[in-house]
Amino acid sequence: MSSKNQSREKILEAATQLFHLQGYHATGLSQILKVSGAPKGSLYYHFPEGKEQLALEAIERFGSIVSAEIRKHLNEVDDPIEAYEKHILHISRKFEDVSTLPNNSETLPIGLLAAETALVNENLRIKCEGVFNDWDSIHKEKIMASGFSDEQAQSISITINALIEGGITLCLTTKSNKPLLEIIKMIPLLFTK
Amino acid sequence: MSSKNQSREKILEAATQLFHLQGYHATGLSQILKVSGAPKGSLYYHFPEGKEQLALEAIERFGSIVSAEIRKHLNEVDDPIEAYEKHILHISRKFEDVSTLPNNSETLPIGLLAAETALVNENLRIKCEGVFNDWDSIHKEKIMASGFSDEQAQSISITINALIEGGITLCLTTKSNKPLLEIIKMIPLLFTK
DNA sequence: GTCTATACATTGATAGAC
DNA sequence: GTCTATCAATGTATAGAC
């Protein structure tokens, strides 16, 4: 990897983490630079359009990482109930010790960024919408593979998406993994035929 | 009402609306003053501790408004399934036309504020946690009244809270009320005995 | 590719007059 | 109770040297 891309990479990585932990508005470019350890003069060289470009790329990267993780979890088990229980359990582990959260940023959601920018920045909103749609497709495919109709799969899929996003918000707020653990108990009911 | 309280009231009202639509960090004191129409010099007189105090009171006020609305909806119908379907349908109406959202801020959630401040401002986090707990109690009471055990009611209640918060995030992001409408379809399953 | 210096706006907040 | 003036800090962004 060229040295150009090394700096770019470090900045983008720090931005991805900070944006989705603290949000878009609470995260300053100076903080991103500091955390990344990248050369201080290089930000606008690599990201000529500044903060918004950085956020757009961060959302995209974040979406792909999570997509991959969702796919991985869902492929491990055939039964969708068991698969989603494991998936959500995996997410909930990140809230067992909230103090380590900042190092654990792989699979958190984009709910914060999405809600924060939805009414304020149309470009970012559309990016977030795209990410949600990607996740939704993955869920839908999995659910339909176990015999649910297109329409049923749609409802279940959106519901699971909302449950995860909302559950994470509750975990963050209560500094506990209990909300997601409670949600897991309800998963089987969603797949009632 | 004294004129002192009139200004205070106008500021707090504007702050409540702006904070929960745009978030804490994206909302400036100047914007609050402008929207409120309150005298420009009066903010720090009424709120000596500045922005944080304003947010704490806004969250509190917001929590009570929503609590009252939840109670109202849940009391209208005996059957919890029907009651929650109506409750969520009511919320979803606010997303039929997103352009009018800013005038419609009564029953949006505090998910944005909660997620935004959870890792950054402990005072605000605790306030949000308290609000979530209040809502949770209301749900739990309703659910237990129809014959569910304490433990079951706990799971269902948290799940509903997460569904609503997550569903609203999805509605905001997609500028549509469809996510909440899909979620409504799954409500009956949550109450399987 | 990276640095420094800087411009410029805006933020939250304070002091003191009225 | 309200105003104005002002503060320091921080925000994003740009220009030009190296």
Coordinates of C-alpha atoms (C1' of nucleotides) in Angstrom, one line a residue:
Chain A
M1 CA 0.0 0.0 0.0
S2 CA 1.4 3.4 -0.9
S3 CA 2.1 5.9 1.8
K4 CA -0.6 8.0 0.4
N5 CA -3.1 5.4 1.1
Q6 CA -1.7 4.7 4.6
S7 CA -2.6 8.2 5.8
R8 CA -5.9 8.2 4.0
E9 CA -6.6 4.9 5.6
K10 CA -5.7 6.0 9.1
I11 CA -7.9 9.1 8.9
L12 CA -10.8 7.2 7.5
E13 CA -10.6 4.6 10.1
A14 CA -10.5 7.1 13.0
A15 CA -13.4 9.0 11.4
T16 CA -15.5 5.9 11.0
Q17 CA -15.0 5.1 14.7
L18 CA -15.6 8.6 16.0
F19 CA -18.5 9.5 13.9
H20 CA -20.5 6.5 14.9
L21 CA -19.7 6.6 18.5
Q22 CA -20.1 10.4 19.1
G23 CA -22.0 11.4 16.1
Y24 CA -21.3 13.7 13.2
H25 CA -21.7 17.1 14.9
A26 CA -19.9 16.2 18.1
T27 CA -16.8 15.0 16.2
G28 CA -14.3 17.6 15.1
L29 CA -11.8 17.2 12.3
S30 CA -9.0 18.0 14.8
Q31 CA -10.0 15.1 17.0
I32 CA -10.1 12.8 14.0
L33 CA -6.5 13.8 13.1
K34 CA -5.4 13.4 16.6
V35 CA -6.8 9.9 17.1
S36 CA -5.7 8.8 13.6
G37 CA -2.1 9.8 14.3
A38 CA -2.0 10.8 10.6
P39 CA 0.0 13.7 9.5
K40 CA -1.8 16.9 10.4
G41 CA -1.5 18.5 7.1
S42 CA -2.9 15.7 5.0
L43 CA -6.6 15.7 5.7
Y44 CA -7.7 18.1 2.9
Y45 CA -5.3 16.5 0.5
H46 CA -6.9 13.1 0.9
F47 CA -10.5 14.4 1.4
P48 CA -10.7 17.6 -0.6
E49 CA -14.4 18.0 0.2
G50 CA -13.8 18.0 3.9
K51 CA -15.9 16.7 6.6
E52 CA -18.9 15.7 4.6
Q53 CA -16.9 13.6 2.2
L54 CA -15.2 12.0 5.2
A55 CA -18.6 11.1 6.7
L56 CA -19.9 9.7 3.4
E57 CA -17.0 7.4 3.1
A58 CA -17.1 6.5 6.7
I59 CA -20.8 5.5 6.4
E60 CA -20.0 3.4 3.3
R61 CA -17.2 1.6 4.9
F62 CA -19.1 1.0 8.0
G63 CA -22.0 -0.3 6.1
S64 CA -19.8 -2.9 4.3
I65 CA -18.2 -4.1 7.5
V66 CA -21.5 -4.6 9.2
S67 CA -23.0 -6.3 6.1
A68 CA -20.1 -8.7 6.1
E69 CA -20.6 -9.5 9.7
I70 CA -24.4 -10.0 9.4
R71 CA -23.8 -12.3 6.5
K72 CA -21.2 -14.3 8.4
H73 CA -23.5 -14.7 11.4
L74 CA -26.5 -15.7 9.4
N75 CA -24.6 -18.2 7.4
E76 CA -23.3 -20.0 10.4
V77 CA -26.7 -21.4 11.3
D78 CA -29.5 -22.6 9.1
D79 CA -32.5 -22.0 11.3
P80 CA -33.3 -18.3 11.2
I81 CA -34.4 -18.1 14.8
E82 CA -31.2 -19.5 16.1
A83 CA -29.2 -17.5 13.7
Y84 CA -30.7 -14.2 14.8
E85 CA -30.4 -15.1 18.5
K86 CA -26.7 -15.6 17.9
H87 CA -26.4 -12.5 15.9
I88 CA -27.9 -10.3 18.5
L89 CA -26.1 -12.1 21.3
H90 CA -22.9 -11.2 19.5
I91 CA -23.8 -7.6 19.3
S92 CA -24.9 -7.5 22.9
R93 CA -21.4 -8.6 24.0
K94 CA -20.1 -5.2 23.1
F95 CA -22.1 -3.8 25.9
E96 CA -20.9 -6.1 28.6
D97 CA -18.2 -3.6 29.5
V98 CA -19.1 -0.2 28.2
S99 CA -15.8 1.3 29.0
T100 CA -14.2 -0.8 26.2
L101 CA -16.8 0.3 23.7
P102 CA -14.6 2.8 21.9
N103 CA -12.3 -0.1 21.0
N104 CA -15.1 -2.2 19.9
S105 CA -16.7 -0.2 17.2
E106 CA -17.0 -2.8 14.4
T107 CA -20.6 -3.7 14.6
L108 CA -22.4 -0.8 16.2
P109 CA -25.2 0.7 14.1
I110 CA -25.6 3.8 12.2
G111 CA -28.7 4.8 14.0
L112 CA -27.1 7.8 15.6
L113 CA -25.6 9.2 12.4
A114 CA -28.9 8.5 10.6
A115 CA -31.1 10.2 13.1
E116 CA -28.7 13.1 13.5
T117 CA -28.5 14.0 9.8
A118 CA -31.9 12.9 8.5
L119 CA -33.4 16.4 8.7
V120 CA -30.2 18.4 8.3
N121 CA -28.0 16.9 5.6
E122 CA -29.6 15.2 2.6
N123 CA -26.5 13.7 1.2
L124 CA -25.7 11.9 4.5
R125 CA -29.3 10.9 4.9
I126 CA -29.3 9.2 1.5
K127 CA -26.1 7.3 2.3
C128 CA -27.6 6.0 5.5
E129 CA -30.8 5.0 3.8
G130 CA -28.7 3.0 1.3
V131 CA -26.9 1.2 4.1
F132 CA -30.2 0.3 5.8
N133 CA -31.5 -1.0 2.5
D134 CA -28.4 -3.2 2.1
W135 CA -28.9 -4.7 5.5
D136 CA -32.5 -5.2 4.9
S137 CA -31.8 -7.2 1.7
I138 CA -29.5 -9.5 3.6
H139 CA -32.1 -10.1 6.2
K140 CA -34.9 -10.6 3.7
E141 CA -33.0 -13.2 1.8
K142 CA -32.2 -15.2 4.9
I143 CA -35.8 -15.1 6.0
M144 CA -37.3 -16.0 2.7
A145 CA -34.9 -18.9 2.5
S146 CA -36.7 -20.5 5.3
G147 CA -40.1 -20.4 3.7
F148 CA -41.6 -17.0 4.4
S149 CA -43.4 -15.1 1.7
D150 CA -41.9 -11.9 0.3
E151 CA -44.4 -9.8 2.2
Q152 CA -43.8 -11.6 5.5
A153 CA -40.1 -11.5 5.1
Q154 CA -40.3 -7.7 4.5
S155 CA -42.1 -7.2 7.8
I156 CA -39.8 -9.4 9.8
S157 CA -36.7 -7.9 8.3
I158 CA -37.7 -4.3 9.0
T159 CA -38.7 -5.3 12.5
I160 CA -35.4 -7.0 13.2
N161 CA -33.6 -3.9 11.9
A162 CA -35.6 -1.7 14.1
L163 CA -35.1 -4.0 17.1
I164 CA -31.4 -4.0 16.7
E165 CA -31.1 -0.3 16.2
G166 CA -33.4 0.5 19.1
G167 CA -31.9 -2.1 21.3
I168 CA -28.5 -0.7 20.8
T169 CA -29.8 2.8 21.7
L170 CA -31.2 1.4 24.9
C171 CA -27.9 -0.5 25.7
L172 CA -25.9 2.7 25.2
T173 CA -28.3 4.7 27.3
T174 CA -28.4 2.3 30.2
K175 CA -24.8 1.2 29.9
S176 CA -25.9 -2.4 29.9
N177 CA -26.4 -5.3 27.6
K178 CA -29.7 -6.2 29.2
P179 CA -32.0 -4.6 26.7
L180 CA -30.6 -6.7 23.8
L181 CA -30.7 -9.8 26.0
E182 CA -34.4 -9.2 26.6
I183 CA -35.0 -8.7 23.0
I184 CA -33.4 -12.0 22.1
K185 CA -36.1 -13.7 24.1
M186 CA -38.7 -12.4 21.7
I187 CA -37.0 -13.4 18.5
P188 CA -38.7 -16.8 18.2
L189 CA -42.1 -15.2 18.2
L190 CA -41.3 -13.1 15.2
F191 CA -41.0 -16.2 13.1
T192 CA -44.4 -17.6 13.9
K193 CA -45.9 -19.0 10.8
Chain B
M1 CA -48.0 33.7 34.5
S2 CA -45.3 36.2 35.2
S3 CA -43.4 37.7 32.3
K4 CA -40.3 36.0 33.7
N5 CA -41.8 32.6 33.1
Q6 CA -43.1 33.6 29.7
S7 CA -39.6 34.0 28.3
R8 CA -38.3 31.0 30.2
E9 CA -41.2 29.0 28.8
K10 CA -40.6 30.1 25.2
I11 CA -36.9 29.2 25.4
L12 CA -37.5 25.8 26.9
E13 CA -40.2 25.0 24.3
A14 CA -37.9 25.9 21.4
A15 CA -35.0 24.0 23.0
T16 CA -37.2 20.9 23.5
Q17 CA -38.2 20.9 19.9
L18 CA -34.8 21.6 18.4
F19 CA -32.8 19.3 20.6
H20 CA -34.8 16.3 19.8
L21 CA -35.1 17.0 16.1
Q22 CA -31.5 18.0 15.4
G23 CA -29.7 16.6 18.4
Y24 CA -27.8 18.3 21.2
H25 CA -24.6 19.2 19.3
A26 CA -26.2 20.4 16.2
T27 CA -28.4 22.8 18.0
G28 CA -26.9 26.1 19.0
L29 CA -28.1 28.5 21.7
S30 CA -28.4 31.2 19.1
Q31 CA -30.8 29.1 17.1
I32 CA -32.9 28.4 20.1
L33 CA -33.1 32.1 20.9
K34 CA -34.1 32.9 17.3
V35 CA -36.8 30.2 17.1
S36 CA -38.2 31.0 20.5
G37 CA -38.5 34.6 19.8
A38 CA -37.5 35.2 23.4
P39 CA -35.5 38.3 24.4
K40 CA -31.9 37.7 23.4
G41 CA -30.3 38.7 26.6
S42 CA -32.4 36.5 28.8
L43 CA -31.1 33.0 28.3
Y44 CA -28.4 32.9 30.9
Y45 CA -30.7 34.7 33.3
H46 CA -33.3 31.9 33.1
F47 CA -30.8 29.1 32.7
P48 CA -27.7 30.0 34.6
E49 CA -26.0 26.8 33.8
G50 CA -26.3 27.2 30.1
K51 CA -26.8 24.6 27.5
E52 CA -26.6 21.5 29.6
Q53 CA -29.3 22.8 32.0
L54 CA -31.5 23.6 29.1
A55 CA -31.1 20.1 27.7
L56 CA -31.7 18.5 31.1
E57 CA -35.0 20.4 31.4
A58 CA -35.9 19.7 27.8
I59 CA -35.4 16.0 28.2
E60 CA -37.5 16.0 31.4
R61 CA -40.3 18.0 29.8
F62 CA -40.2 15.8 26.7
G63 CA -40.3 12.7 28.8
S64 CA -43.5 13.8 30.6
I65 CA -45.3 14.8 27.4
V66 CA -44.6 11.4 25.9
S67 CA -45.5 9.6 29.1
A68 CA -48.8 11.3 29.1
E69 CA -49.4 10.4 25.5
I70 CA -48.5 6.8 26.0
R71 CA -50.8 6.5 28.9
K72 CA -53.6 8.1 27.0
H73 CA -53.3 5.8 24.0
L74 CA -53.0 2.7 26.2
N75 CA -56.0 3.6 28.3
E76 CA -58.2 4.0 25.3
V77 CA -58.3 0.3 24.5
D78 CA -58.3 -2.7 26.9
D79 CA -56.7 -5.3 24.6
P80 CA -52.9 -4.6 24.7
I81 CA -52.4 -5.7 21.1
E82 CA -55.0 -3.3 19.8
A83 CA -53.7 -0.6 22.1
Y84 CA -50.2 -0.8 20.8
E85 CA -51.2 -1.0 17.2
K86 CA -53.1 2.2 17.7
H87 CA -50.3 3.8 19.6
I88 CA -47.7 3.0 16.9
L89 CA -50.1 4.0 14.2
H90 CA -50.5 7.3 15.9
I91 CA -46.7 7.8 15.9
S92 CA -46.4 6.7 12.3
R93 CA -48.7 9.5 11.2
K94 CA -46.1 12.0 11.9
F95 CA -44.0 10.6 9.1
E96 CA -46.7 10.7 6.5
D97 CA -45.4 14.1 5.4
V98 CA -41.9 14.6 6.6
S99 CA -41.8 18.2 5.7
T100 CA -44.2 19.0 8.5
L101 CA -42.1 17.1 11.0
P102 CA -40.7 20.2 12.7
N103 CA -44.2 21.3 13.7
N104 CA -45.0 17.8 14.9
S105 CA -42.5 17.3 17.6
E106 CA -44.7 16.1 20.4
T107 CA -44.1 12.4 20.4
L108 CA -40.8 11.8 18.7
P109 CA -38.4 9.8 20.8
I110 CA -35.3 10.7 22.7
G111 CA -33.2 8.1 20.9
L112 CA -31.2 10.7 19.1
L113 CA -30.3 12.6 22.2
A114 CA -29.7 9.5 24.2
A115 CA -27.3 7.9 21.7
E116 CA -25.6 11.2 21.1
T117 CA -24.8 11.9 24.7
A118 CA -24.5 8.4 26.1
L119 CA -20.7 8.3 25.8
V120 CA -20.0 12.0 26.1
N121 CA -22.1 13.6 28.8
E122 CA -23.0 11.5 31.9
N123 CA -25.6 14.0 33.3
L124 CA -27.6 13.9 30.1
R125 CA -27.2 10.2 29.7
I126 CA -28.7 9.6 33.2
K127 CA -31.6 11.9 32.4
C128 CA -32.4 9.9 29.2
E129 CA -32.1 6.6 31.1
G130 CA -34.6 7.9 33.6
V131 CA -37.1 8.8 30.8
F132 CA -36.7 5.3 29.3
N133 CA -37.4 3.8 32.6
D134 CA -40.5 5.8 33.0
W135 CA -41.8 4.7 29.7
D136 CA -40.9 1.2 30.5
S137 CA -42.9 1.2 33.7
I138 CA -46.0 2.4 31.9
H139 CA -45.7 -0.4 29.3
K140 CA -45.0 -3.0 31.9
E141 CA -48.0 -2.1 33.9
K142 CA -50.3 -2.3 30.8
I143 CA -48.9 -5.6 29.8
M144 CA -49.1 -7.2 33.2
A145 CA -52.7 -6.1 33.5
S146 CA -53.6 -8.5 30.7
G147 CA -52.1 -11.5 32.5
F148 CA -48.4 -11.7 31.6
S149 CA -45.9 -12.5 34.3
D150 CA -43.5 -9.9 35.6
E151 CA -40.7 -11.4 33.6
Q152 CA -42.7 -11.7 30.4
A153 CA -43.9 -8.2 30.7
Q154 CA -40.3 -7.0 31.1
S155 CA -39.2 -8.6 27.9
I156 CA -42.2 -7.4 25.9
S157 CA -41.9 -3.9 27.3
I158 CA -38.3 -3.4 26.5
T159 CA -38.9 -4.9 23.0
I160 CA -41.7 -2.5 22.3
N161 CA -39.5 0.4 23.5
A162 CA -36.7 -0.7 21.2
L163 CA -39.1 -1.2 18.3
I164 CA -40.5 2.2 18.6
E165 CA -37.2 3.9 18.9
G166 CA -35.6 1.9 16.1
G167 CA -38.7 2.2 13.9
I168 CA -38.6 6.0 14.2
T169 CA -35.0 6.1 13.3
L170 CA -35.8 4.1 10.2
C171 CA -38.8 6.4 9.4
L172 CA -36.6 9.4 9.7
T173 CA -33.9 8.0 7.6
T174 CA -36.2 6.8 4.8
K175 CA -38.5 9.8 5.1
S176 CA -41.4 7.5 5.1
N177 CA -43.9 6.0 7.6
K178 CA -43.6 2.5 6.1
P179 CA -41.1 1.1 8.6
L180 CA -43.5 1.7 11.5
L181 CA -46.4 0.3 9.5
E182 CA -44.5 -2.9 8.9
I183 CA -43.7 -3.1 12.6
I184 CA -47.3 -2.8 13.5
K185 CA -48.0 -6.1 11.7
M186 CA -45.7 -7.9 14.1
I187 CA -47.2 -6.6 17.3
P188 CA -49.7 -9.4 17.8
L189 CA -46.9 -12.0 17.8
L190 CA -45.2 -10.3 20.7
F191 CA -48.2 -11.1 22.9
T192 CA -48.3 -14.8 22.2
K193 CA -48.9 -16.7 25.4
Chain C
dG1 C1' 2.3 14.4 0.6
dT2 C1' 2.8 17.0 4.3
dC3 C1' 3.4 21.2 7.0
dT4 C1' 2.4 25.8 9.0
dA5 C1' 0.0 29.6 9.3
dT6 C1' -4.1 31.6 9.0
dA7 C1' -8.7 33.1 7.8
dC8 C1' -13.2 33.2 9.2
dA9 C1' -17.4 31.8 11.3
dT10 C1' -19.6 30.2 15.2
dT11 C1' -19.8 28.2 19.4
dG12 C1' -20.8 28.6 24.6
dA13 C1' -20.2 31.8 28.1
dT14 C1' -19.3 36.2 31.1
dA15 C1' -19.4 41.1 32.6
dG16 C1' -21.5 45.2 33.3
dA17 C1' -24.8 48.8 31.7
dC18 C1' -29.6 49.8 31.8
Chain D
dG1 C1' -35.2 41.0 33.1
dT2 C1' -33.0 42.3 29.3
dC3 C1' -29.3 44.2 26.4
dT4 C1' -24.7 44.7 24.3
dA5 C1' -20.1 44.0 24.1
dT6 C1' -16.8 40.9 24.4
dC7 C1' -14.2 36.5 25.5
dA8 C1' -11.8 32.4 24.7
dA9 C1' -12.3 28.2 22.3
dT10 C1' -13.4 25.5 18.6
dG11 C1' -15.2 24.7 14.2
dT12 C1' -14.1 24.1 9.1
dA13 C1' -11.5 25.4 5.4
dT14 C1' -7.7 27.6 2.5
dA15 C1' -3.0 29.3 0.8
dG16 C1' 1.4 28.7 0.1
dA17 C1' 6.1 26.9 1.6
dC18 C1' 8.7 22.7 1.6

